[in-house]
Amino acid sequence: MMKKLTFFLLAAIFFFGSCGMLQSIMKSTFPYTADVVVPASATIGDPHTVVSTANSYDQDFTKDGNNANQISEVRIISAKIQSKNPSDYNIGNIAALRVYMAKADGSDEVLVAIRKDITANTGNSVVLDIDNSHFLDEIVREKSVRIRMVYVLRKAANVDAELKISLSIGAEPRER
């Protein structure tokens, strides 16, 4: 009798544990990317703002779409900025930056990534510190989102630098 009870107890633990694992596997992750330009005319030490539109290439969670009600708890899970043109532009020319995400009209803007301590010789790519304290459920249901980057230059460049911001967004399946 004790062996049967132990077997059923272990089977129940495995079954309920695997349900959580299955739900974890079903979590969605999708990228948003935006291109921004740091002009050669930008001054050193002053805050500058650039705005761009970003789209998700993997999924479209629009209100008209069939999966808008399938997700919840949408948050930023990673952020990165890299040189696009010229590809060898040193991100270390930027001393600090903040990245905000909003609906296309600029409403509901939230801070999603920041980097205060970019070193001078960083290279052409930097991983940003994320701020996932805000849910982005309503923002990602829009056809496109607005990305705003506020930055302070450490060193000017003699060409306009096009940078690519990559934001990875995670979503939980909505419980029914």
C-alpha atoms as an extended CHARMM CRD file, in Angstrom:
* protein
*
       176  EXT
         1         1  MET       CA              0.0000000000        0.0000000000        0.0000000000  PROA      1               0.0000000000
         2         2  MET       CA              2.8300000000        2.3980000000        0.8700000000  PROA      2               0.0000000000
         3         3  LYS       CA              4.4610000000        1.8070000000       -2.5450000000  PROA      3               0.0000000000
         4         4  LYS       CA              1.2190000000        2.7010000000       -4.3610000000  PROA      4               0.0000000000
         5         5  LEU       CA              0.7690000000        5.8560000000       -2.2900000000  PROA      5               0.0000000000
         6         6  THR       CA              4.3750000000        6.8860000000       -2.9620000000  PROA      6               0.0000000000
         7         7  PHE       CA              3.9300000000        6.1900000000       -6.6970000000  PROA      7               0.0000000000
         8         8  PHE       CA              0.7560000000        8.3020000000       -6.8990000000  PROA      8               0.0000000000
         9         9  LEU       CA              2.3370000000       11.0970000000       -4.8810000000  PROA      9               0.0000000000
        10        10  LEU       CA              5.3880000000       11.1850000000       -7.1720000000  PROA      10              0.0000000000
        11        11  ALA       CA              3.1580000000       11.0010000000      -10.2750000000  PROA      11              0.0000000000
        12        12  ALA       CA              1.0710000000       13.9360000000       -8.9990000000  PROA      12              0.0000000000
        13        13  ILE       CA              4.1790000000       16.0010000000       -8.2860000000  PROA      13              0.0000000000
        14        14  PHE       CA              5.5410000000       15.2260000000      -11.7600000000  PROA      14              0.0000000000
        15        15  PHE       CA              2.2030000000       16.0150000000      -13.4490000000  PROA      15              0.0000000000
        16        16  PHE       CA              1.6620000000       19.3450000000      -11.7010000000  PROA      16              0.0000000000
        17        17  GLY       CA              5.3190000000       20.2710000000      -12.0900000000  PROA      17              0.0000000000
        18        18  SER       CA              5.2070000000       19.5410000000      -15.7990000000  PROA      18              0.0000000000
        19        19  CYS       CA              2.1280000000       21.7830000000      -16.2200000000  PROA      19              0.0000000000
        20        20  GLY       CA              4.1870000000       24.6990000000      -14.9330000000  PROA      20              0.0000000000
        21        21  MET       CA              7.0500000000       23.7050000000      -17.1910000000  PROA      21              0.0000000000
        22        22  LEU       CA              4.7090000000       23.5050000000      -20.1930000000  PROA      22              0.0000000000
        23        23  GLN       CA              3.3080000000       26.9340000000      -19.4160000000  PROA      23              0.0000000000
        24        24  SER       CA              6.8570000000       28.2720000000      -19.1360000000  PROA      24              0.0000000000
        25        25  ILE       CA              7.6980000000       26.8250000000      -22.5560000000  PROA      25              0.0000000000
        26        26  MET       CA              4.6030000000       28.4770000000      -24.0430000000  PROA      26              0.0000000000
        27        27  LYS       CA              5.7140000000       31.9580000000      -22.9850000000  PROA      27              0.0000000000
        28        28  SER       CA              6.1080000000       34.1730000000      -26.0100000000  PROA      28              0.0000000000
        29        29  THR       CA              9.1890000000       36.2290000000      -26.7290000000  PROA      29              0.0000000000
        30        30  PHE       CA              9.2960000000       38.6430000000      -29.6310000000  PROA      30              0.0000000000
        31        31  PRO       CA             11.6580000000       41.4410000000      -30.7010000000  PROA      31              0.0000000000
        32        32  TYR       CA             11.0110000000       45.0640000000      -31.4770000000  PROA      32              0.0000000000
        33        33  THR       CA             13.6890000000       46.8800000000      -33.4380000000  PROA      33              0.0000000000
        34        34  ALA       CA             14.1330000000       50.5390000000      -34.2580000000  PROA      34              0.0000000000
        35        35  ASP       CA             16.8020000000       52.4900000000      -36.1050000000  PROA      35              0.0000000000
        36        36  VAL       CA             17.9110000000       55.8490000000      -34.6990000000  PROA      36              0.0000000000
        37        37  VAL       CA             20.4420000000       58.3550000000      -35.9870000000  PROA      37              0.0000000000
        38        38  VAL       CA             22.9860000000       60.2040000000      -33.8770000000  PROA      38              0.0000000000
        39        39  PRO       CA             23.8650000000       63.2130000000      -36.0650000000  PROA      39              0.0000000000
        40        40  ALA       CA             27.4530000000       64.3650000000      -36.4490000000  PROA      40              0.0000000000
        41        41  SER       CA             26.2110000000       67.8310000000      -35.4370000000  PROA      41              0.0000000000
        42        42  ALA       CA             25.1280000000       66.6700000000      -31.9380000000  PROA      42              0.0000000000
        43        43  THR       CA             26.9460000000       68.5320000000      -29.1720000000  PROA      43              0.0000000000
        44        44  ILE       CA             28.9930000000       66.8840000000      -26.4610000000  PROA      44              0.0000000000
        45        45  GLY       CA             27.6370000000       66.8170000000      -22.8990000000  PROA      45              0.0000000000
        46        46  ASP       CA             24.0950000000       67.9400000000      -23.7290000000  PROA      46              0.0000000000
        47        47  PRO       CA             21.0560000000       65.6600000000      -23.6610000000  PROA      47              0.0000000000
        48        48  HSD       CA             19.6700000000       64.8800000000      -27.1270000000  PROA      48              0.0000000000
        49        49  THR       CA             16.5010000000       63.0560000000      -28.1430000000  PROA      49              0.0000000000
        50        50  VAL       CA             15.8250000000       60.8880000000      -31.1930000000  PROA      50              0.0000000000
        51        51  VAL       CA             12.4880000000       59.2690000000      -31.9960000000  PROA      51              0.0000000000
        52        52  SER       CA             11.7910000000       56.2920000000      -34.2210000000  PROA      52              0.0000000000
        53        53  THR       CA              9.0220000000       53.8260000000      -34.9680000000  PROA      53              0.0000000000
        54        54  ALA       CA              9.5410000000       50.1780000000      -34.1190000000  PROA      54              0.0000000000
        55        55  ASN       CA              7.6800000000       47.1250000000      -35.2790000000  PROA      55              0.0000000000
        56        56  SER       CA              7.7030000000       43.5370000000      -34.1570000000  PROA      56              0.0000000000
        57        57  TYR       CA              8.6020000000       41.1790000000      -36.9520000000  PROA      57              0.0000000000
        58        58  ASP       CA              7.5630000000       37.9710000000      -35.1850000000  PROA      58              0.0000000000
        59        59  GLN       CA              4.0970000000       38.7420000000      -33.9100000000  PROA      59              0.0000000000
        60        60  ASP       CA              1.4210000000       41.3670000000      -34.2290000000  PROA      60              0.0000000000
        61        61  PHE       CA             -0.7490000000       41.6810000000      -31.1350000000  PROA      61              0.0000000000
        62        62  THR       CA             -3.1370000000       44.2620000000      -32.5330000000  PROA      62              0.0000000000
        63        63  LYS       CA             -6.6020000000       44.6240000000      -31.1120000000  PROA      63              0.0000000000
        64        64  ASP       CA             -8.0010000000       43.3970000000      -34.4240000000  PROA      64              0.0000000000
        65        65  GLY       CA             -5.7090000000       40.3730000000      -34.3720000000  PROA      65              0.0000000000
        66        66  ASN       CA             -6.8200000000       37.0080000000      -33.1190000000  PROA      66              0.0000000000
        67        67  ASN       CA             -4.2310000000       36.7060000000      -30.3620000000  PROA      67              0.0000000000
        68        68  ALA       CA             -4.5770000000       40.0070000000      -28.4870000000  PROA      68              0.0000000000
        69        69  ASN       CA             -6.5880000000       38.3760000000      -25.7420000000  PROA      69              0.0000000000
        70        70  GLN       CA             -4.1910000000       35.4370000000      -25.4910000000  PROA      70              0.0000000000
        71        71  ILE       CA             -1.3600000000       37.3010000000      -23.7340000000  PROA      71              0.0000000000
        72        72  SER       CA             -0.8380000000       39.2140000000      -20.5260000000  PROA      72              0.0000000000
        73        73  GLU       CA              1.9920000000       40.5230000000      -18.3700000000  PROA      73              0.0000000000
        74        74  VAL       CA              4.0200000000       41.8010000000      -21.3160000000  PROA      74              0.0000000000
        75        75  ARG       CA              7.4220000000       43.1050000000      -20.1870000000  PROA      75              0.0000000000
        76        76  ILE       CA             10.8210000000       43.9650000000      -21.5380000000  PROA      76              0.0000000000
        77        77  ILE       CA             13.2810000000       41.1030000000      -21.0350000000  PROA      77              0.0000000000
        78        78  SER       CA             16.4170000000       42.3720000000      -22.7810000000  PROA      78              0.0000000000
        79        79  ALA       CA             17.7040000000       45.3970000000      -24.6740000000  PROA      79              0.0000000000
        80        80  LYS       CA             20.7060000000       46.0370000000      -26.8780000000  PROA      80              0.0000000000
        81        81  ILE       CA             22.0470000000       48.8230000000      -29.0640000000  PROA      81              0.0000000000
        82        82  GLN       CA             24.5030000000       48.2840000000      -31.8950000000  PROA      82              0.0000000000
        83        83  SER       CA             26.1200000000       50.2010000000      -34.7270000000  PROA      83              0.0000000000
        84        84  LYS       CA             24.4680000000       49.8080000000      -38.0910000000  PROA      84              0.0000000000
        85        85  ASN       CA             26.0780000000       52.4460000000      -40.2990000000  PROA      85              0.0000000000
        86        86  PRO       CA             29.0030000000       52.8070000000      -39.9850000000  PROA      86              0.0000000000
        87        87  SER       CA             29.1960000000       49.3050000000      -38.5760000000  PROA      87              0.0000000000
        88        88  ASP       CA             32.3370000000       50.1230000000      -36.5860000000  PROA      88              0.0000000000
        89        89  TYR       CA             30.8880000000       53.2160000000      -34.8400000000  PROA      89              0.0000000000
        90        90  ASN       CA             31.9960000000       53.1250000000      -31.2060000000  PROA      90              0.0000000000
        91        91  ILE       CA             28.9450000000       53.1610000000      -28.9180000000  PROA      91              0.0000000000
        92        92  GLY       CA             31.4220000000       54.4500000000      -26.3210000000  PROA      92              0.0000000000
        93        93  ASN       CA             31.0510000000       57.8500000000      -27.9750000000  PROA      93              0.0000000000
        94        94  ILE       CA             27.7680000000       57.9650000000      -26.0570000000  PROA      94              0.0000000000
        95        95  ALA       CA             28.2580000000       58.4500000000      -22.3080000000  PROA      95              0.0000000000
        96        96  ALA       CA             24.7200000000       57.4990000000      -21.2120000000  PROA      96              0.0000000000
        97        97  LEU       CA             21.3280000000       56.7760000000      -22.7110000000  PROA      97              0.0000000000
        98        98  ARG       CA             17.7100000000       55.9650000000      -21.8810000000  PROA      98              0.0000000000
        99        99  VAL       CA             15.2110000000       54.1700000000      -24.1170000000  PROA      99              0.0000000000
       100       100  TYR       CA             11.4730000000       54.7380000000      -23.8120000000  PROA      100             0.0000000000
       101       101  MET       CA              8.6060000000       52.8680000000      -25.4660000000  PROA      101             0.0000000000
       102       102  ALA       CA              5.1580000000       54.3540000000      -26.1610000000  PROA      102             0.0000000000
       103       103  LYS       CA              2.1350000000       54.0470000000      -28.3860000000  PROA      103             0.0000000000
       104       104  ALA       CA              2.6530000000       55.5160000000      -31.8650000000  PROA      104             0.0000000000
       105       105  ASP       CA              1.1360000000       58.8550000000      -30.7860000000  PROA      105             0.0000000000
       106       106  GLY       CA              3.5970000000       59.1150000000      -27.8570000000  PROA      106             0.0000000000
       107       107  SER       CA              1.0430000000       58.3350000000      -25.1510000000  PROA      107             0.0000000000
       108       108  ASP       CA              1.6100000000       55.8330000000      -22.3320000000  PROA      108             0.0000000000
       109       109  GLU       CA              5.3930000000       56.2410000000      -22.5730000000  PROA      109             0.0000000000
       110       110  VAL       CA              7.4790000000       54.0830000000      -20.2190000000  PROA      110             0.0000000000
       111       111  LEU       CA             11.2000000000       53.7000000000      -19.6030000000  PROA      111             0.0000000000
       112       112  VAL       CA             12.3120000000       50.2610000000      -20.8260000000  PROA      112             0.0000000000
       113       113  ALA       CA             16.1290000000       50.4270000000      -20.8640000000  PROA      113             0.0000000000
       114       114  ILE       CA             18.9570000000       52.5560000000      -19.5520000000  PROA      114             0.0000000000
       115       115  ARG       CA             22.7320000000       52.6260000000      -19.5100000000  PROA      115             0.0000000000
       116       116  LYS       CA             24.4800000000       55.2380000000      -17.3860000000  PROA      116             0.0000000000
       117       117  ASP       CA             28.0360000000       53.9490000000      -17.5000000000  PROA      117             0.0000000000
       118       118  ILE       CA             28.9820000000       53.2830000000      -21.1030000000  PROA      118             0.0000000000
       119       119  THR       CA             32.7730000000       53.0200000000      -21.2160000000  PROA      119             0.0000000000
       120       120  ALA       CA             34.7550000000       55.0200000000      -23.7630000000  PROA      120             0.0000000000
       121       121  ASN       CA             36.0460000000       52.0230000000      -25.7420000000  PROA      121             0.0000000000
       122       122  THR       CA             32.9420000000       49.8510000000      -25.6690000000  PROA      122             0.0000000000
       123       123  GLY       CA             32.8880000000       48.9470000000      -29.3540000000  PROA      123             0.0000000000
       124       124  ASN       CA             29.9580000000       48.6390000000      -31.7110000000  PROA      124             0.0000000000
       125       125  SER       CA             27.4500000000       46.9110000000      -29.3940000000  PROA      125             0.0000000000
       126       126  VAL       CA             26.1830000000       47.4040000000      -25.8440000000  PROA      126             0.0000000000
       127       127  VAL       CA             23.7010000000       45.4480000000      -23.7610000000  PROA      127             0.0000000000
       128       128  LEU       CA             21.4180000000       47.8380000000      -21.8800000000  PROA      128             0.0000000000
       129       129  ASP       CA             20.0320000000       47.5440000000      -18.3640000000  PROA      129             0.0000000000
       130       130  ILE       CA             16.3030000000       46.8790000000      -18.5550000000  PROA      130             0.0000000000
       131       131  ASP       CA             13.4920000000       48.3680000000      -16.5170000000  PROA      131             0.0000000000
       132       132  ASN       CA             10.7730000000       45.7360000000      -16.4900000000  PROA      132             0.0000000000
       133       133  SER       CA              8.7380000000       47.3320000000      -13.7150000000  PROA      133             0.0000000000
       134       134  HSD       CA              5.9760000000       48.2610000000      -16.1870000000  PROA      134             0.0000000000
       135       135  PHE       CA              3.6010000000       46.0660000000      -18.1440000000  PROA      135             0.0000000000
       136       136  LEU       CA              3.5750000000       46.8340000000      -21.8740000000  PROA      136             0.0000000000
       137       137  ASP       CA              0.3230000000       44.9880000000      -22.6790000000  PROA      137             0.0000000000
       138       138  GLU       CA             -1.4760000000       47.9320000000      -24.2620000000  PROA      138             0.0000000000
       139       139  ILE       CA              1.5650000000       49.2970000000      -26.0800000000  PROA      139             0.0000000000
       140       140  VAL       CA              2.3850000000       46.0690000000      -27.9380000000  PROA      140             0.0000000000
       141       141  ARG       CA             -1.2040000000       45.7220000000      -29.1020000000  PROA      141             0.0000000000
       142       142  GLU       CA             -0.6220000000       48.7440000000      -31.3510000000  PROA      142             0.0000000000
       143       143  LYS       CA              0.3810000000       48.2190000000      -34.9990000000  PROA      143             0.0000000000
       144       144  SER       CA              3.6000000000       50.1190000000      -34.2980000000  PROA      144             0.0000000000
       145       145  VAL       CA              5.2460000000       51.6530000000      -31.2760000000  PROA      145             0.0000000000
       146       146  ARG       CA              7.3050000000       54.7620000000      -30.7360000000  PROA      146             0.0000000000
       147       147  ILE       CA             10.8420000000       54.4170000000      -29.4440000000  PROA      147             0.0000000000
       148       148  ARG       CA             12.4870000000       57.4860000000      -27.9480000000  PROA      148             0.0000000000
       149       149  MET       CA             16.1600000000       57.5190000000      -27.0220000000  PROA      149             0.0000000000
       150       150  VAL       CA             17.6340000000       60.2520000000      -24.8630000000  PROA      150             0.0000000000
       151       151  TYR       CA             21.4300000000       60.2860000000      -24.9210000000  PROA      151             0.0000000000
       152       152  VAL       CA             24.4630000000       62.3210000000      -23.8910000000  PROA      152             0.0000000000
       153       153  LEU       CA             27.5220000000       62.2890000000      -26.1560000000  PROA      153             0.0000000000
       154       154  ARG       CA             31.0050000000       61.8220000000      -24.7740000000  PROA      154             0.0000000000
       155       155  LYS       CA             32.7640000000       62.2760000000      -28.1150000000  PROA      155             0.0000000000
       156       156  ALA       CA             31.5290000000       63.6400000000      -31.4320000000  PROA      156             0.0000000000
       157       157  ALA       CA             31.8840000000       61.7090000000      -34.6680000000  PROA      157             0.0000000000
       158       158  ASN       CA             32.4930000000       63.1690000000      -38.1170000000  PROA      158             0.0000000000
       159       159  VAL       CA             29.5760000000       61.1990000000      -39.6640000000  PROA      159             0.0000000000
       160       160  ASP       CA             25.9520000000       60.5680000000      -38.7600000000  PROA      160             0.0000000000
       161       161  ALA       CA             25.7390000000       57.2350000000      -36.9510000000  PROA      161             0.0000000000
       162       162  GLU       CA             22.7700000000       54.9470000000      -37.5170000000  PROA      162             0.0000000000
       163       163  LEU       CA             22.1670000000       52.6820000000      -34.5300000000  PROA      163             0.0000000000
       164       164  LYS       CA             19.8280000000       49.7230000000      -34.1400000000  PROA      164             0.0000000000
       165       165  ILE       CA             17.9090000000       49.3250000000      -30.8810000000  PROA      165             0.0000000000
       166       166  SER       CA             16.7090000000       45.7630000000      -30.2480000000  PROA      166             0.0000000000
       167       167  LEU       CA             14.1550000000       45.2140000000      -27.5010000000  PROA      167             0.0000000000
       168       168  SER       CA             13.1100000000       41.6970000000      -26.5630000000  PROA      168             0.0000000000
       169       169  ILE       CA              9.5970000000       41.5350000000      -25.1310000000  PROA      169             0.0000000000
       170       170  GLY       CA              8.1920000000       38.6210000000      -23.1660000000  PROA      170             0.0000000000
       171       171  ALA       CA              4.5570000000       37.7170000000      -22.6440000000  PROA      171             0.0000000000
       172       172  GLU       CA              2.7380000000       35.2280000000      -20.4950000000  PROA      172             0.0000000000
       173       173  PRO       CA             -0.1980000000       33.2610000000      -21.8650000000  PROA      173             0.0000000000
       174       174  ARG       CA             -3.4290000000       34.6400000000      -20.4050000000  PROA      174             0.0000000000
       175       175  GLU       CA             -4.9950000000       32.3040000000      -17.8830000000  PROA      175             0.0000000000
       176       176  ARG       CA             -8.5930000000       31.4770000000      -18.5940000000  PROA      176             0.0000000000
